[in-house]
Tab-separated table of C-alpha atoms and ligand atoms in Angstrom:
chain	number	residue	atom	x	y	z
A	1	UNK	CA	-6.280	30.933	6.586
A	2	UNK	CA	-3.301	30.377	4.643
A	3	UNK	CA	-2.717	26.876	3.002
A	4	UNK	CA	-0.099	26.568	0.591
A	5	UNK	CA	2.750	24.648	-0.344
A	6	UNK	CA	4.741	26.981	1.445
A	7	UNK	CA	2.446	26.965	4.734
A	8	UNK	CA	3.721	25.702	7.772
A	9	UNK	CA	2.335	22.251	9.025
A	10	UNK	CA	-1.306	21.855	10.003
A	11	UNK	CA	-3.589	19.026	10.236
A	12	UNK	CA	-6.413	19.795	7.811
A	13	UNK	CA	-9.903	18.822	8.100
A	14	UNK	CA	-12.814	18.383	5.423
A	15	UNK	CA	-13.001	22.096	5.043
A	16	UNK	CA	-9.556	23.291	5.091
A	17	UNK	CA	-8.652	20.004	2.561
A	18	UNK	CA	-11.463	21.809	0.554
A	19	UNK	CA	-9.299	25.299	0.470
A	20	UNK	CA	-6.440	23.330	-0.424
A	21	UNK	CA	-8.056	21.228	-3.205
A	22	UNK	CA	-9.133	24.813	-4.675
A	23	UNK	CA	-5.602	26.182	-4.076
A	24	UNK	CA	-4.075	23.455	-6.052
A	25	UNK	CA	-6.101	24.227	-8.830
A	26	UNK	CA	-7.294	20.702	-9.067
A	27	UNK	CA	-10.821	21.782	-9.541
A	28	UNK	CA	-12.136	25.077	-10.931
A	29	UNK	CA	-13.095	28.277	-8.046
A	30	UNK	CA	-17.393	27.431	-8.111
A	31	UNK	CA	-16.997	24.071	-8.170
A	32	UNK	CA	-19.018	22.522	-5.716
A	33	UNK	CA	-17.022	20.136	-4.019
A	34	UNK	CA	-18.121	17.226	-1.732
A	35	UNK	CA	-15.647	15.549	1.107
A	36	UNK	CA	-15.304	12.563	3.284
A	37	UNK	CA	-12.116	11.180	5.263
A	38	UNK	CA	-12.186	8.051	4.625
A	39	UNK	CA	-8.881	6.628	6.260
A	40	UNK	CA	-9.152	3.346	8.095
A	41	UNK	CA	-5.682	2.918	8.657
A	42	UNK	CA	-3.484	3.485	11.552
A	43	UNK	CA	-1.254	6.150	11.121
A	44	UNK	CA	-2.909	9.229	8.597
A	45	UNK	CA	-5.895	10.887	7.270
A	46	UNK	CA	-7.189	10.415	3.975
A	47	UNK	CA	-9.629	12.746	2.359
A	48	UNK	CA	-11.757	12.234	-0.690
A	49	UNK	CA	-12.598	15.348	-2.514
A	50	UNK	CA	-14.983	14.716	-5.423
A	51	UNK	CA	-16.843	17.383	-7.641
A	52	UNK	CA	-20.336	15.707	-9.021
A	53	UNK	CA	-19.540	13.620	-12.359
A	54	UNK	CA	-16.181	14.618	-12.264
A	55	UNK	CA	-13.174	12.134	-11.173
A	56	UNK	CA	-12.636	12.233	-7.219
A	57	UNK	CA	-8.908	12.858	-6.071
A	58	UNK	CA	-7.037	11.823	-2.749
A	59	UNK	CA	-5.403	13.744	-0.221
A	60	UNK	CA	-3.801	12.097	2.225
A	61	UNK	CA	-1.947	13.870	5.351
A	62	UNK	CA	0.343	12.337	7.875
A	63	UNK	CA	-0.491	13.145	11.722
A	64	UNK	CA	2.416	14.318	13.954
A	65	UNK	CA	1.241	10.940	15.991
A	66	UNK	CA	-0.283	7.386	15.060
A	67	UNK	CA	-3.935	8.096	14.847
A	68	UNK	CA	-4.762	3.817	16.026
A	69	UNK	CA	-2.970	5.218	19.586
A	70	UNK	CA	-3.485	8.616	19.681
A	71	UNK	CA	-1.569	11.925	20.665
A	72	UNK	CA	0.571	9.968	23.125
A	73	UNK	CA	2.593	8.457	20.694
A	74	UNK	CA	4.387	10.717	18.141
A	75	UNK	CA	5.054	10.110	14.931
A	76	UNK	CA	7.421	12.025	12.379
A	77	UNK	CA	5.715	13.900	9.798
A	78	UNK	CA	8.688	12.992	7.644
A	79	UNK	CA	7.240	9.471	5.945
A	80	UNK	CA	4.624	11.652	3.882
A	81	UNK	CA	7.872	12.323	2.091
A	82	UNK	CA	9.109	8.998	2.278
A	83	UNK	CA	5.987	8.064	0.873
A	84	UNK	CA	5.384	10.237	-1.959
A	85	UNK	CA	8.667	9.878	-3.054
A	86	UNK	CA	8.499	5.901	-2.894
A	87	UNK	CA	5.136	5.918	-5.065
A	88	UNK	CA	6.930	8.098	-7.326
A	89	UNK	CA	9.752	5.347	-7.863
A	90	UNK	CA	7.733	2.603	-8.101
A	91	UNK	CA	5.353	4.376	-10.529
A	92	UNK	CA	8.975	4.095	-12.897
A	93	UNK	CA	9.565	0.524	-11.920
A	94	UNK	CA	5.971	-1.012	-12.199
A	95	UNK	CA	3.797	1.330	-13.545
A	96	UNK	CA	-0.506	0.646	-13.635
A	97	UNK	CA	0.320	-1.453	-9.809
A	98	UNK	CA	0.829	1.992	-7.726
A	99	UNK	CA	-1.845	5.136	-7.960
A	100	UNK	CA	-0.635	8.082	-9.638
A	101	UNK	CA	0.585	10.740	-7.595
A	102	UNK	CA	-0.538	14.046	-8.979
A	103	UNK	CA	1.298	16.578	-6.028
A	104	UNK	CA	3.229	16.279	-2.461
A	105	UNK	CA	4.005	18.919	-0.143
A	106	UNK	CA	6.884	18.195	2.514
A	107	UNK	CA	5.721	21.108	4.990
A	108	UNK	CA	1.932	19.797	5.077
A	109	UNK	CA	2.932	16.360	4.750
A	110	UNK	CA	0.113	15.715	2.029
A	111	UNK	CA	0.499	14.225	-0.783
A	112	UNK	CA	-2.382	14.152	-3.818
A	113	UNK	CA	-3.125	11.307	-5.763
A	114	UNK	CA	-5.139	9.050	-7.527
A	115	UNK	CA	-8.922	8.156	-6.296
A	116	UNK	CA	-8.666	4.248	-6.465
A	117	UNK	CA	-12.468	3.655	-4.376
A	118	UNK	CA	-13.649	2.062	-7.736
A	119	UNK	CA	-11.271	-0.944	-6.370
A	120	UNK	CA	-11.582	-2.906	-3.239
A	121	UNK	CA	-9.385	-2.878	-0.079
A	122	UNK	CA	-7.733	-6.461	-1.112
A	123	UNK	CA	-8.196	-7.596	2.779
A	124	UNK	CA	-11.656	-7.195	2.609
A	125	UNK	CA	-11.910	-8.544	-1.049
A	126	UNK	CA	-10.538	-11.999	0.484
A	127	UNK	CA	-12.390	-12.250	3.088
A	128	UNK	CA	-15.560	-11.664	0.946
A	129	UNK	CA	-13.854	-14.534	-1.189
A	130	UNK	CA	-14.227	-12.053	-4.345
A	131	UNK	CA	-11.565	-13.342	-7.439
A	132	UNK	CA	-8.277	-11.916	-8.006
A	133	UNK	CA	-7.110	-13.423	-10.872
A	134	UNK	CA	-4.383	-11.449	-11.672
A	135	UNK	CA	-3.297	-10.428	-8.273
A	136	UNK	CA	0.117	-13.073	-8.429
A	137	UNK	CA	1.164	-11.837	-11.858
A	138	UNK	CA	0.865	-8.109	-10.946
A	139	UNK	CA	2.172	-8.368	-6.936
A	140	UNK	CA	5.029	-11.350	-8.208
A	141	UNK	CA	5.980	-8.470	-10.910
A	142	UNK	CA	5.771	-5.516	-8.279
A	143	UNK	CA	7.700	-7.279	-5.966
A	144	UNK	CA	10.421	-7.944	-8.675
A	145	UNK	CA	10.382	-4.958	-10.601
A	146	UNK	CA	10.650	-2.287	-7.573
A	147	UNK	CA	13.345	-4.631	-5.348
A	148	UNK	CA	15.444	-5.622	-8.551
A	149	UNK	CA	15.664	-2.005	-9.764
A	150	UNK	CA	16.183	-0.311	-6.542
A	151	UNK	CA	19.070	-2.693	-5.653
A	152	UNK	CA	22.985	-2.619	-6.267
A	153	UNK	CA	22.199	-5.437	-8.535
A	154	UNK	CA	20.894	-2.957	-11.117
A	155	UNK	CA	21.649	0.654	-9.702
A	156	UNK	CA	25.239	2.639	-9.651
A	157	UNK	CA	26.350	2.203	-6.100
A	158	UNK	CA	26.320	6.370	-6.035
A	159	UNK	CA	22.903	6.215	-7.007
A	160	UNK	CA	21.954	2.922	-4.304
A	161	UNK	CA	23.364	5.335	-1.741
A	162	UNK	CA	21.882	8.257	-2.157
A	163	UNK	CA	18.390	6.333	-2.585
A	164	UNK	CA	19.307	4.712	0.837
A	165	UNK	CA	20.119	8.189	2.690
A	166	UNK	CA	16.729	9.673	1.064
A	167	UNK	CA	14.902	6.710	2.458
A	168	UNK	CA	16.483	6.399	5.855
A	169	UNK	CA	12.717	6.032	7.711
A	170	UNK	CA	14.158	5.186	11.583
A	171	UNK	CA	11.073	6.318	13.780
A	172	UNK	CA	8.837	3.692	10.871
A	173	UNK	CA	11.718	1.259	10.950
A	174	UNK	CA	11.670	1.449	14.657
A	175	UNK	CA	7.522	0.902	14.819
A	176	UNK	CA	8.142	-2.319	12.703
A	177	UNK	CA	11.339	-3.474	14.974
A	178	UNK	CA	9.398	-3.088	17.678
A	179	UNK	CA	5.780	-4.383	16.989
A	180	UNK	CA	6.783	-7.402	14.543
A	181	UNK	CA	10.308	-8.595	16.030
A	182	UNK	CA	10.208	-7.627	19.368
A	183	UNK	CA	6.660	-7.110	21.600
A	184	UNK	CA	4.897	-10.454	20.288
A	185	UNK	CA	7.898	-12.409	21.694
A	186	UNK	CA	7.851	-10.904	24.960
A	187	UNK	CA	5.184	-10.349	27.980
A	188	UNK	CA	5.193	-6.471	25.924
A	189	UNK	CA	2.343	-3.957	27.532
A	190	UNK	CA	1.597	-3.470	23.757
A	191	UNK	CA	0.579	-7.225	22.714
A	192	UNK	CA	-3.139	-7.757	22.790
A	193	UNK	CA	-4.617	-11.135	22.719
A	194	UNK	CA	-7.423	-13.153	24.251
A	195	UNK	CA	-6.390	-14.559	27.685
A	196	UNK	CA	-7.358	-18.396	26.383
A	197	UNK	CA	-3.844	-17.685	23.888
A	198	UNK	CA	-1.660	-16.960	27.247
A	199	UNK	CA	-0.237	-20.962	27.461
A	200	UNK	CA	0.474	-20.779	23.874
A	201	UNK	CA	2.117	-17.041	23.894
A	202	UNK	CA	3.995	-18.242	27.246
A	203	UNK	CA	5.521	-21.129	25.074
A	204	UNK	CA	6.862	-18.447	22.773
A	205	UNK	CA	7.937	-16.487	25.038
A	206	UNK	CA	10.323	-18.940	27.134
A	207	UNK	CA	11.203	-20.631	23.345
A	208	UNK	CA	14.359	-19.441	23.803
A	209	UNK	CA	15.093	-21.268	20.196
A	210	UNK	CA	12.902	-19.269	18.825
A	211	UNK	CA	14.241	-16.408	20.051
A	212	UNK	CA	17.517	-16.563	18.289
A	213	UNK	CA	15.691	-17.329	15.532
A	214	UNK	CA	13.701	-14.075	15.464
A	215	UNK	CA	16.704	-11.625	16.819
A	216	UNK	CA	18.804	-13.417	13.407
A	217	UNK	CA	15.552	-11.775	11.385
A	218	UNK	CA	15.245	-8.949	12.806
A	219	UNK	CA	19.375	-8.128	12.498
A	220	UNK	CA	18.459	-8.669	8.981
A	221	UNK	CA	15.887	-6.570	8.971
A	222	UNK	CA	17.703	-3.572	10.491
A	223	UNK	CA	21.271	-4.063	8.740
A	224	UNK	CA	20.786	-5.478	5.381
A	225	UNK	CA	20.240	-2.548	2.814
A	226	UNK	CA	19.393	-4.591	-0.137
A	227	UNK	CA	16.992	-3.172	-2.203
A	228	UNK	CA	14.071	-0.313	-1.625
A	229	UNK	CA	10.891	-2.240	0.489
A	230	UNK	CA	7.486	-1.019	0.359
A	231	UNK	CA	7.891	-1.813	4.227
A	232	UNK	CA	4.196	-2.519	4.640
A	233	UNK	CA	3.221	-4.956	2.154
A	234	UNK	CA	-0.261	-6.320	3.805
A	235	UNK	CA	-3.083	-6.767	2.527
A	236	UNK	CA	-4.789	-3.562	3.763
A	237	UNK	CA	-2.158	-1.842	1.472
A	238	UNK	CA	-3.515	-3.173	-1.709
A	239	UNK	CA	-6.260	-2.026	-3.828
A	240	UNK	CA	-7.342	-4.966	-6.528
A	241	UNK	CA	-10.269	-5.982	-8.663
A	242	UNK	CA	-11.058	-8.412	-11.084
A	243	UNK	CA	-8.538	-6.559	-13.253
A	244	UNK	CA	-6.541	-4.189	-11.642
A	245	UNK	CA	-3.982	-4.427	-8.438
A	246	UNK	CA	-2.682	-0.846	-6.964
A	247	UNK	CA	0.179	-1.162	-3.583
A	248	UNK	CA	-0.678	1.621	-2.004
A	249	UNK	CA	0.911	3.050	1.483
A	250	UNK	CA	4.552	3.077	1.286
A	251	UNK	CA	5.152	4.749	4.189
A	252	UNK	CA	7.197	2.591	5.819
A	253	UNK	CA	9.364	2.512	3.307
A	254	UNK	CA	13.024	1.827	3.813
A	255	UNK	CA	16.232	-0.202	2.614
A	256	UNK	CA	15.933	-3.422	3.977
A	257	UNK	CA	16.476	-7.122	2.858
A	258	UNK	CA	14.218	-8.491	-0.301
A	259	UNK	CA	12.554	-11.074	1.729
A	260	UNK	CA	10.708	-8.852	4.086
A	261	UNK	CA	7.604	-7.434	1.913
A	262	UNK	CA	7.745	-10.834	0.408
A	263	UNK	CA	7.062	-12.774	3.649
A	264	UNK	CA	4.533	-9.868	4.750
A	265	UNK	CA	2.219	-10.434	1.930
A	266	UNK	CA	2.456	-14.261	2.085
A	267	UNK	CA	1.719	-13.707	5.697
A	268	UNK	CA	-1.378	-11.779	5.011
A	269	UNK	CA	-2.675	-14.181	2.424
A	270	UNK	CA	-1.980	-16.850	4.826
A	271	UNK	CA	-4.372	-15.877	6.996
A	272	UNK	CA	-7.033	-16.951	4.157
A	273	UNK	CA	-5.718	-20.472	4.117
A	274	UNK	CA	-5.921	-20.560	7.823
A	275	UNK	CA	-9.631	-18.867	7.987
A	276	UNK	CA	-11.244	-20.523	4.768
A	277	UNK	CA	-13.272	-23.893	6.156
A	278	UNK	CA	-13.338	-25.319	2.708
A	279	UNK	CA	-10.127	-26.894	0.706
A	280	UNK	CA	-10.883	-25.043	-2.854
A	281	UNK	CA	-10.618	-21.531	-0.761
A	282	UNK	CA	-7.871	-22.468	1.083
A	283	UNK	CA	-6.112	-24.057	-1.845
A	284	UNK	CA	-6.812	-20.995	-4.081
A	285	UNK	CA	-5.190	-18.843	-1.498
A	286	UNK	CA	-2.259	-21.316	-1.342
A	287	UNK	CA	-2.109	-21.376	-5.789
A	288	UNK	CA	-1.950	-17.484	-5.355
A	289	UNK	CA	1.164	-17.792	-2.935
A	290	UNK	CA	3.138	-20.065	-5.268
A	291	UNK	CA	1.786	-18.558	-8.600
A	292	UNK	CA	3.063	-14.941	-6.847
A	293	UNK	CA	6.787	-16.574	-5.890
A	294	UNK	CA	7.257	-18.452	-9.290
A	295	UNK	CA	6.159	-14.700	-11.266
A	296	UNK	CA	8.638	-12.799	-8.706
A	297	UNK	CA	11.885	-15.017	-9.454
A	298	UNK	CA	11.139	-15.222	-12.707
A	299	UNK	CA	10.928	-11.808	-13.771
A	300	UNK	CA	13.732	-11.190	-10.843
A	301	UNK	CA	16.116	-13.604	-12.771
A	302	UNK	CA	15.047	-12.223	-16.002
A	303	UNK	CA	16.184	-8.547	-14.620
A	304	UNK	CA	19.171	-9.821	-13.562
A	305	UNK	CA	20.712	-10.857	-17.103
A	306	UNK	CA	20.618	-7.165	-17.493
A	307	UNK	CA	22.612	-6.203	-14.443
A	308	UNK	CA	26.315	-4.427	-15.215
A	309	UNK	CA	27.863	-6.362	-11.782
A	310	UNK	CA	29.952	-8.404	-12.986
A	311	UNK	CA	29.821	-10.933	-9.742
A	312	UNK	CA	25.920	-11.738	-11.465
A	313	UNK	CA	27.731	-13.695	-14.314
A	314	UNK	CA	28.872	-15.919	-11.312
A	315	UNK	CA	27.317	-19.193	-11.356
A	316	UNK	CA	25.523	-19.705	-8.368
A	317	UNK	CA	24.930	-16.238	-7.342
A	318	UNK	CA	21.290	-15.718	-8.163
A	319	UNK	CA	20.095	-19.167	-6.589
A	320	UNK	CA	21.971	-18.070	-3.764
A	321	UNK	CA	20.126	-14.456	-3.492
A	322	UNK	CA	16.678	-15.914	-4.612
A	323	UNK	CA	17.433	-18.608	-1.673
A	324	UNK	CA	18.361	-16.355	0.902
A	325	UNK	CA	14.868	-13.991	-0.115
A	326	UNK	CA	12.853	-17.190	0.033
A	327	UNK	CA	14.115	-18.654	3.623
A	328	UNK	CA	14.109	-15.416	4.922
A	329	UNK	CA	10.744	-14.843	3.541
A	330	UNK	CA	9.295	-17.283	4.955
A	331	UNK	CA	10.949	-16.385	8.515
A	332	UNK	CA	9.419	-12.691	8.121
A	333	UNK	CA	6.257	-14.294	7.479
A	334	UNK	CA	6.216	-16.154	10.420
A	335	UNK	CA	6.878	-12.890	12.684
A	336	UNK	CA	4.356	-11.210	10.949
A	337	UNK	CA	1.309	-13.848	11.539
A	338	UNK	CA	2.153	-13.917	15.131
A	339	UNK	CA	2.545	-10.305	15.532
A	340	UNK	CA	-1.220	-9.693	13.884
A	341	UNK	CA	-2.601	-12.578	16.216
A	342	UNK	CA	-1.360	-11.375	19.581
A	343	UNK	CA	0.638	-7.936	18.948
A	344	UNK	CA	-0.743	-4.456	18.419
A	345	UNK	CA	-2.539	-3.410	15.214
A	346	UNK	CA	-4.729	-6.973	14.494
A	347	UNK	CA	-6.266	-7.791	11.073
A	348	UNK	CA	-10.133	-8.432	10.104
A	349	UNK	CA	-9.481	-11.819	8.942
A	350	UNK	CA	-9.138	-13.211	12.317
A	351	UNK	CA	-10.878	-10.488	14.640
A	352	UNK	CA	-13.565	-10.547	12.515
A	353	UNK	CA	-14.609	-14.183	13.412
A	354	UNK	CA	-17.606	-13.829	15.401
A	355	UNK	CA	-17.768	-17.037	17.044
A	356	UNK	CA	-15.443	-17.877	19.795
A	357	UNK	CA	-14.050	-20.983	19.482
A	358	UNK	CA	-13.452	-20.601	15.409
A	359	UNK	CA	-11.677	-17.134	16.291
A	360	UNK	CA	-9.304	-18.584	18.430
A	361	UNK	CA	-8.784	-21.944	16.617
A	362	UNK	CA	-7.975	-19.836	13.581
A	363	UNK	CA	-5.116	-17.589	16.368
A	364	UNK	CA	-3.748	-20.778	17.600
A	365	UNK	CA	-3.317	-21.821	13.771
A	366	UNK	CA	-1.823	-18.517	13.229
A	367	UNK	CA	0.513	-18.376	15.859
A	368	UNK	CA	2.008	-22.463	15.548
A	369	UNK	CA	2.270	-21.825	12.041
A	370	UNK	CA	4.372	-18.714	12.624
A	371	UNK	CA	6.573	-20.730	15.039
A	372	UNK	CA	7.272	-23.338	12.678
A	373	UNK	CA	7.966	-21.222	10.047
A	374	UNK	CA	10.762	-19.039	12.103
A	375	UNK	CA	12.408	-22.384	13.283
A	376	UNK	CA	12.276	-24.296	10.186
A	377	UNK	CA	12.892	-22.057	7.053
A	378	UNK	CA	16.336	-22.973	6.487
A	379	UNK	CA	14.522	-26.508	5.756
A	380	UNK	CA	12.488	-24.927	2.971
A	381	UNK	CA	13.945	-25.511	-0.418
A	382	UNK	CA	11.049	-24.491	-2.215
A	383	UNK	CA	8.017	-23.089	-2.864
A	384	UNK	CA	6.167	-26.111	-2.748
A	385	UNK	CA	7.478	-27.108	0.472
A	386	UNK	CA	6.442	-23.988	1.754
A	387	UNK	CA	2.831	-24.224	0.448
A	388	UNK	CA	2.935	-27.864	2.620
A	389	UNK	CA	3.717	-26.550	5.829
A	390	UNK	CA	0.833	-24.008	5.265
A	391	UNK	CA	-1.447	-26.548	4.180
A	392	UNK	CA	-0.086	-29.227	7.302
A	393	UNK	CA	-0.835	-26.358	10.102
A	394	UNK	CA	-4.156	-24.345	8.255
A	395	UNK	CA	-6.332	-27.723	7.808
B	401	SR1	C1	1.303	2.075	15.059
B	401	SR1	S1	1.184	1.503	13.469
B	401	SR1	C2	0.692	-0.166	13.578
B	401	SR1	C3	0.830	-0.908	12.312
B	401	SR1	O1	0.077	-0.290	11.292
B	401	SR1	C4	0.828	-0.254	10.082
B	401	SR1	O2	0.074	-0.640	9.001
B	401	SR1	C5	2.022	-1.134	10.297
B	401	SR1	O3	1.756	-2.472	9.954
B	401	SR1	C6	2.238	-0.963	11.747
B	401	SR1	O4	3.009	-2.001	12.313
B	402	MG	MG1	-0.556	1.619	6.024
């Protein structure tokens, strides 16, 4: 068979990956090569090709349609692309927190990089209430790094706009527009929840407050072209140990407003304050949501003393933008924990309560913490208020 950058597209399996690895020349012709896919995400495969004492190296392939549905729902090849070519940005903007990226082929939608299994899937790390001691420095100086340097704050507007047509991602954008601000506030054939949640999701539904509230986000969300997101910023898109943190996944990358991978991740760590029974583990969860905040605007102010516009000499301007990313934040955060509590595509921190009536005490948490958090972050002038109304609705 023929497999080569040049090839047209084909999904490849443990043998063909094999051919391709060999093609590459990423590992010498007798090598004797072992392979596993190992993807547990929704949308792609992910192959680990390994020759014995020798490091292992990724290669992951985008499906034409998102594997967690199947066939029935296709998906554009194109965000392999999107996604190589993010990872290779951020690489320049916060190098050591994304894996290396060592090839990427457009027509087989595969790009080759860095092994990181050494590391643990930072979901699962959580829940097995393993440390992450530097997780705030290095996501607070991700987040501020790749959003500050990909924005018209620091770029030529030439360059911001041809980033912004190279990352134009509409059949992603459209998954997220759909699953996070629209389905989870509507009777939607894709939300999937436990029937005991229906008075609760028929609240939100005729919340008609609410409602406004989330359509306001979600015009943000499709309209405000502020800076270069990851797009996906969960906690099943992280890779961390004791010492290291890798973002992984960018391929839902797009041009969207600052506050949205902000409010994702707090989302996703939320869930830990909400789960965790005791007060330490809840209130380390909490300490790693402000710590992660105060590193972000930090370093995001400290950028910005740099940046050529002269409207950043302004007083007022940066509270103003750090402000807006925090409210809003919080308001993205709030679609996303009621999206993974009743929408498609749940998480393990709440399905993977085995008992009952914890599982859906910890969704009804979820859910009227989300609420509040939509209708009340204009209210929030600071981190520390937003840590409260966490604390108030996870005890
Ligand atoms: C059909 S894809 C479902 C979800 O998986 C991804 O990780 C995104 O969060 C998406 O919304
Ligand atoms: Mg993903």
């Amino acid at each position: 068979m023929s497999l080569s950058p040049v090839s047209s597209y084909q999904p490849l399996n443990e043998q063909t990956v094999k051919e391709l690895a060999f093609k590459l020349n990423f590992f010498e012709e007798d090598a004797d090569l072992s392979c596993q896919e190992i993807g547990d995400g929704n949308l792609n495969l992910v192959f680990q090709i390994s020759e014995k004492g020798k490091n292992a190296i990724i290669i992951k392939q985008a499906l034409p349609y998102a594997k967690v549905v199947g066939e029935s729902w296709p998906l554009t090849v194109d965000r392999a692309r999107i996604e190589a070519d993010a990872l290779k940005l951020q690489q320049i903007h916060a190098p050591d927190l994304v894996p290396q990226v060592f090839h990427s082929d457009e027509l087989l939608a595969v790009t080759v990089m860095e092994d990181l299994s050494s590391l643990n899937i930072l979901r699962t790390g959580l829940i097995n209430r393993n440390p992450f001691p530097y997780l705030a420095e290095h996501i607070g100086t991700f987040l501020a790094n790749t959003l500050y340097f990909t924005s018209d704050y620091a770029l030529h507007p030439f360059k911001k706009k041809e980033y912004v047509k190279n990352f134009s991602n509409p059949e992603l954008c459209k998954i997220t527009e759909d699953l996070v601000f629209t389905d989870p506030f509507f009777n939607s054939e894709t939300n999937d929840f436990e029937e005991e949640l229906l008075p609760l999701l028929k609240d939100l539904w005729n919340n008609f407050t609410l409602k406004l509230e989330v359509a306001k986000l979600k015009k943000s969300f499709i309209t405000e072209s502020e800076a270069l997101l990851h797009g996906d910023l969960h906690t099943g898109s992280i890779f961390a140990d004791e010492n290291q943190t890798k973002v992984i996944d960018p391929e839902f990358a797009f041009y969207g407003p600052i506050g949205f991978d902000i409010g994702q991740f707090f989302a996703n760590l939320t869930f830990q304050a909400i789960t965790r029974e005791d007060t330490e583990g809840k209130e380390e969860i909490l300490t790693i949501l402000s710590d992660t905040w105060n590193v972000f605007s930090e370093t995001f102010s400290q950028h910005w003393q740099e940046s050529g516009d002269a409207y950043t000499k302004v007083n007022g301007y940066l509270e103003y933008v750090l402000n807006k990313a925090f409210q809003d934040s919080a308001g993205f955060s709030g679609c996303e924990l009621i999206r993974r509590t009743a929408g498609l595509a749940h998480v393990a921190d709440l399905d993977g309560i085995p008992e009952k009536d914890k599982r859906l005490n910890a969704k009804r948490k979820s859910l009227s913490l989300g609420r509040e958090l939509i209708l009340n972050r204009h209210t929030l002038s600071s981190i520390g208020e937003l840590t409260q109304l966490i604390r108030k609705h996870s005890s």
